[in-house]
């Protein structure tokens, strides 16, 4: 099998918290979830994988590449859904697309528009006018619209209604097939 993600002896220290010697691998075609109490290091691990914060020790390889040295190449192949909305609140959904799409070599406007329709997201509505759940749907549409090889999500169901939570699982199963 093809290793999508490999973590070896990952460490990160903050005052009052430390992530120590975390190791795991994720093979292609699988869904992995981090389960644990608040403060266990789930978001810290994701931020380290995405190179949003720097590790103190250990190794992170994504698609066989070093996440720090090859960050741009890796991020082009990852769909990322963060636990909070990071889009500019004053932009519309369409304007947000124009801002984000150029960062991805495989951006697919047809796929993006299809997800907007599927999720009931209006093209001309401003991000600030979207509910928390709709913002998560927008982030998911962005993550899926460039045919990512790996999707990383931090608290993806936060703020989503139970019906869409079920649909999210279906979408993820479509993604890995």
mmCIF file of C-alpha atoms in Angstrom:
data_model
loop_
_atom_site.group_PDB
_atom_site.id
_atom_site.type_symbol
_atom_site.label_atom_id
_atom_site.label_comp_id
_atom_site.label_asym_id
_atom_site.label_seq_id
_atom_site.Cartn_x
_atom_site.Cartn_y
_atom_site.Cartn_z
ATOM 1 C CA UNK A 1 0.000 0.000 0.000
ATOM 2 C CA UNK A 2 0.902 3.627 -0.442
ATOM 3 C CA UNK A 3 1.670 5.623 2.709
ATOM 4 C CA UNK A 4 -0.144 8.946 2.644
ATOM 5 C CA UNK A 5 1.098 10.093 6.037
ATOM 6 C CA UNK A 6 3.866 8.910 8.320
ATOM 7 C CA UNK A 7 4.584 10.380 11.746
ATOM 8 C CA UNK A 8 7.599 9.232 13.769
ATOM 9 C CA UNK A 9 8.380 10.299 17.348
ATOM 10 C CA UNK A 10 6.668 13.670 16.929
ATOM 11 C CA UNK A 11 7.147 16.079 19.835
ATOM 12 C CA UNK A 12 5.902 19.594 20.563
ATOM 13 C CA UNK A 13 6.197 21.362 23.891
ATOM 14 C CA UNK A 14 4.258 24.301 25.244
ATOM 15 C CA UNK A 15 4.175 25.579 28.820
ATOM 16 C CA UNK A 16 1.844 23.187 30.619
ATOM 17 C CA UNK A 17 1.448 20.798 27.649
ATOM 18 C CA UNK A 18 3.606 18.450 25.657
ATOM 19 C CA UNK A 19 2.991 16.126 22.758
ATOM 20 C CA UNK A 20 5.500 13.322 23.165
ATOM 21 C CA UNK A 21 6.733 10.680 20.734
ATOM 22 C CA UNK A 22 3.582 10.378 18.624
ATOM 23 C CA UNK A 23 3.977 7.826 15.835
ATOM 24 C CA UNK A 24 1.494 6.463 13.289
ATOM 25 C CA UNK A 25 1.001 5.866 9.581
ATOM 26 C CA UNK A 26 -1.977 6.313 7.296
ATOM 27 C CA UNK A 27 -2.218 4.171 4.193
ATOM 28 C CA UNK A 28 -4.032 5.255 1.037
ATOM 29 C CA UNK A 29 -7.737 4.400 0.976
ATOM 30 C CA UNK A 30 -8.350 4.665 4.719
ATOM 31 C CA UNK A 31 -10.125 7.115 6.987
ATOM 32 C CA UNK A 32 -8.426 7.859 10.305
ATOM 33 C CA UNK A 33 -9.850 9.756 13.226
ATOM 34 C CA UNK A 34 -8.215 11.254 16.306
ATOM 35 C CA UNK A 35 -10.376 10.672 19.328
ATOM 36 C CA UNK A 36 -9.563 12.090 22.715
ATOM 37 C CA UNK A 37 -10.482 14.696 25.300
ATOM 38 C CA UNK A 38 -9.980 18.410 24.775
ATOM 39 C CA UNK A 39 -6.338 19.270 25.276
ATOM 40 C CA UNK A 40 -5.029 15.836 24.264
ATOM 41 C CA UNK A 41 -3.074 17.228 21.283
ATOM 42 C CA UNK A 42 -5.338 16.419 18.332
ATOM 43 C CA UNK A 43 -5.349 19.935 16.867
ATOM 44 C CA UNK A 44 -1.661 20.387 17.680
ATOM 45 C CA UNK A 45 -0.859 17.228 15.704
ATOM 46 C CA UNK A 46 -2.889 18.467 12.740
ATOM 47 C CA UNK A 47 -1.205 21.888 12.854
ATOM 48 C CA UNK A 48 2.179 20.149 12.892
ATOM 49 C CA UNK A 49 1.237 17.998 9.887
ATOM 50 C CA UNK A 50 0.105 21.104 7.998
ATOM 51 C CA UNK A 51 3.332 22.908 9.024
ATOM 52 C CA UNK A 52 1.324 25.687 10.671
ATOM 53 C CA UNK A 53 3.499 25.290 13.755
ATOM 54 C CA UNK A 54 7.027 23.900 14.012
ATOM 55 C CA UNK A 55 7.795 20.595 15.663
ATOM 56 C CA UNK A 56 10.383 20.278 18.419
ATOM 57 C CA UNK A 57 11.414 16.785 17.323
ATOM 58 C CA UNK A 58 10.345 13.904 15.154
ATOM 59 C CA UNK A 59 9.553 13.318 11.522
ATOM 60 C CA UNK A 60 6.474 14.126 9.440
ATOM 61 C CA UNK A 61 6.226 12.734 5.917
ATOM 62 C CA UNK A 62 3.233 13.323 3.663
ATOM 63 C CA UNK A 63 3.157 11.451 0.327
ATOM 64 C CA UNK A 64 6.710 10.408 1.187
ATOM 65 C CA UNK A 65 7.831 14.053 1.325
ATOM 66 C CA UNK A 66 9.146 16.043 4.285
ATOM 67 C CA UNK A 67 6.314 18.333 5.399
ATOM 68 C CA UNK A 68 8.558 21.337 6.125
ATOM 69 C CA UNK A 69 10.924 21.101 3.171
ATOM 70 C CA UNK A 70 8.239 20.213 0.605
ATOM 71 C CA UNK A 71 5.339 22.150 2.144
ATOM 72 C CA UNK A 72 4.030 23.855 -1.000
ATOM 73 C CA UNK A 73 3.985 20.618 -3.009
ATOM 74 C CA UNK A 74 2.233 18.827 -0.168
ATOM 75 C CA UNK A 75 -0.392 21.539 0.477
ATOM 76 C CA UNK A 76 -1.332 21.494 -3.220
ATOM 77 C CA UNK A 77 -2.433 17.870 -2.716
ATOM 78 C CA UNK A 78 -4.215 18.275 0.642
ATOM 79 C CA UNK A 79 -7.751 19.407 1.285
ATOM 80 C CA UNK A 80 -7.817 21.057 4.715
ATOM 81 C CA UNK A 81 -10.887 21.811 6.804
ATOM 82 C CA UNK A 82 -9.982 23.701 9.949
ATOM 83 C CA UNK A 83 -12.204 23.802 13.030
ATOM 84 C CA UNK A 84 -12.964 27.505 12.540
ATOM 85 C CA UNK A 85 -13.830 29.584 9.506
ATOM 86 C CA UNK A 86 -10.691 31.208 8.122
ATOM 87 C CA UNK A 87 -12.247 32.875 5.076
ATOM 88 C CA UNK A 88 -12.574 36.650 4.806
ATOM 89 C CA UNK A 89 -15.994 37.471 6.218
ATOM 90 C CA UNK A 90 -16.603 40.385 3.821
ATOM 91 C CA UNK A 91 -16.153 38.294 0.673
ATOM 92 C CA UNK A 92 -18.911 36.354 -1.036
ATOM 93 C CA UNK A 93 -18.663 32.623 -1.631
ATOM 94 C CA UNK A 94 -17.726 33.355 -5.264
ATOM 95 C CA UNK A 95 -15.080 35.916 -4.293
ATOM 96 C CA UNK A 96 -13.651 33.419 -1.805
ATOM 97 C CA UNK A 97 -13.361 30.900 -4.631
ATOM 98 C CA UNK A 98 -11.462 33.435 -6.766
ATOM 99 C CA UNK A 99 -9.045 33.986 -3.890
ATOM 100 C CA UNK A 100 -8.455 30.310 -3.039
ATOM 101 C CA UNK A 101 -8.528 28.536 -6.428
ATOM 102 C CA UNK A 102 -5.166 29.839 -7.777
ATOM 103 C CA UNK A 103 -3.330 28.080 -4.938
ATOM 104 C CA UNK A 104 -4.259 24.657 -6.328
ATOM 105 C CA UNK A 105 -2.894 23.240 -9.559
ATOM 106 C CA UNK A 106 -5.854 20.850 -9.928
ATOM 107 C CA UNK A 107 -8.683 23.254 -9.021
ATOM 108 C CA UNK A 108 -11.955 22.182 -10.655
ATOM 109 C CA UNK A 109 -14.624 24.897 -10.926
ATOM 110 C CA UNK A 110 -17.212 22.350 -12.031
ATOM 111 C CA UNK A 111 -16.609 20.255 -8.934
ATOM 112 C CA UNK A 112 -16.715 23.356 -6.717
ATOM 113 C CA UNK A 113 -20.010 24.531 -8.189
ATOM 114 C CA UNK A 114 -21.371 21.000 -7.827
ATOM 115 C CA UNK A 115 -20.523 20.963 -4.129
ATOM 116 C CA UNK A 116 -22.073 24.414 -3.667
ATOM 117 C CA UNK A 117 -25.275 23.127 -5.212
ATOM 118 C CA UNK A 118 -25.183 19.890 -3.224
ATOM 119 C CA UNK A 119 -24.610 21.786 0.027
ATOM 120 C CA UNK A 120 -27.101 24.576 -0.735
ATOM 121 C CA UNK A 121 -24.465 27.315 -0.642
ATOM 122 C CA UNK A 122 -25.367 30.544 -2.472
ATOM 123 C CA UNK A 123 -22.608 31.919 -4.750
ATOM 124 C CA UNK A 124 -23.358 35.579 -3.967
ATOM 125 C CA UNK A 125 -23.829 35.356 -0.201
ATOM 126 C CA UNK A 126 -21.154 36.889 2.012
ATOM 127 C CA UNK A 127 -19.248 34.535 4.289
ATOM 128 C CA UNK A 128 -20.320 36.528 7.361
ATOM 129 C CA UNK A 129 -23.966 35.816 6.466
ATOM 130 C CA UNK A 130 -23.432 32.048 6.521
ATOM 131 C CA UNK A 131 -24.248 29.958 9.583
ATOM 132 C CA UNK A 132 -21.418 28.063 11.269
ATOM 133 C CA UNK A 133 -22.580 24.887 9.552
ATOM 134 C CA UNK A 134 -22.693 26.597 6.148
ATOM 135 C CA UNK A 135 -19.157 27.904 6.695
ATOM 136 C CA UNK A 136 -18.018 24.342 7.389
ATOM 137 C CA UNK A 137 -19.740 23.238 4.176
ATOM 138 C CA UNK A 138 -17.904 25.989 2.287
ATOM 139 C CA UNK A 139 -14.591 24.821 3.749
ATOM 140 C CA UNK A 140 -15.416 21.254 2.738
ATOM 141 C CA UNK A 141 -16.344 22.347 -0.806
ATOM 142 C CA UNK A 142 -12.994 24.159 -1.046
ATOM 143 C CA UNK A 143 -11.139 21.112 0.282
ATOM 144 C CA UNK A 144 -12.775 18.757 -2.209
ATOM 145 C CA UNK A 145 -12.804 21.002 -5.294
ATOM 146 C CA UNK A 146 -9.153 20.483 -6.175
ATOM 147 C CA UNK A 147 -9.212 16.676 -6.157
ATOM 148 C CA UNK A 148 -7.003 16.414 -3.100
ATOM 149 C CA UNK A 149 -5.152 13.175 -2.476
ATOM 150 C CA UNK A 150 -5.583 13.573 1.287
ATOM 151 C CA UNK A 151 -8.277 15.366 3.277
ATOM 152 C CA UNK A 152 -7.395 16.582 6.768
ATOM 153 C CA UNK A 153 -10.213 17.880 8.945
ATOM 154 C CA UNK A 154 -10.156 19.296 12.452
ATOM 155 C CA UNK A 155 -13.567 18.977 14.149
ATOM 156 C CA UNK A 156 -15.374 18.682 10.801
ATOM 157 C CA UNK A 157 -18.825 18.087 12.260
ATOM 158 C CA UNK A 158 -18.777 21.033 14.680
ATOM 159 C CA UNK A 159 -21.839 23.150 13.971
ATOM 160 C CA UNK A 160 -23.299 20.749 11.432
ATOM 161 C CA UNK A 161 -26.848 19.467 11.600
ATOM 162 C CA UNK A 162 -27.317 15.692 12.068
ATOM 163 C CA UNK A 163 -28.515 15.204 8.473
ATOM 164 C CA UNK A 164 -25.372 16.770 7.009
ATOM 165 C CA UNK A 165 -23.161 14.825 9.431
ATOM 166 C CA UNK A 166 -24.493 11.665 7.813
ATOM 167 C CA UNK A 167 -23.999 13.150 4.331
ATOM 168 C CA UNK A 168 -20.421 14.098 5.255
ATOM 169 C CA UNK A 169 -19.636 10.440 5.905
ATOM 170 C CA UNK A 170 -21.088 9.534 2.499
ATOM 171 C CA UNK A 171 -18.957 12.240 0.846
ATOM 172 C CA UNK A 172 -15.817 10.939 2.553
ATOM 173 C CA UNK A 173 -16.584 7.399 1.452
ATOM 174 C CA UNK A 174 -16.988 8.687 -2.139
ATOM 175 C CA UNK A 175 -13.634 10.438 -1.779
ATOM 176 C CA UNK A 176 -11.690 7.280 -0.890
ATOM 177 C CA UNK A 177 -13.245 5.127 -3.600
#
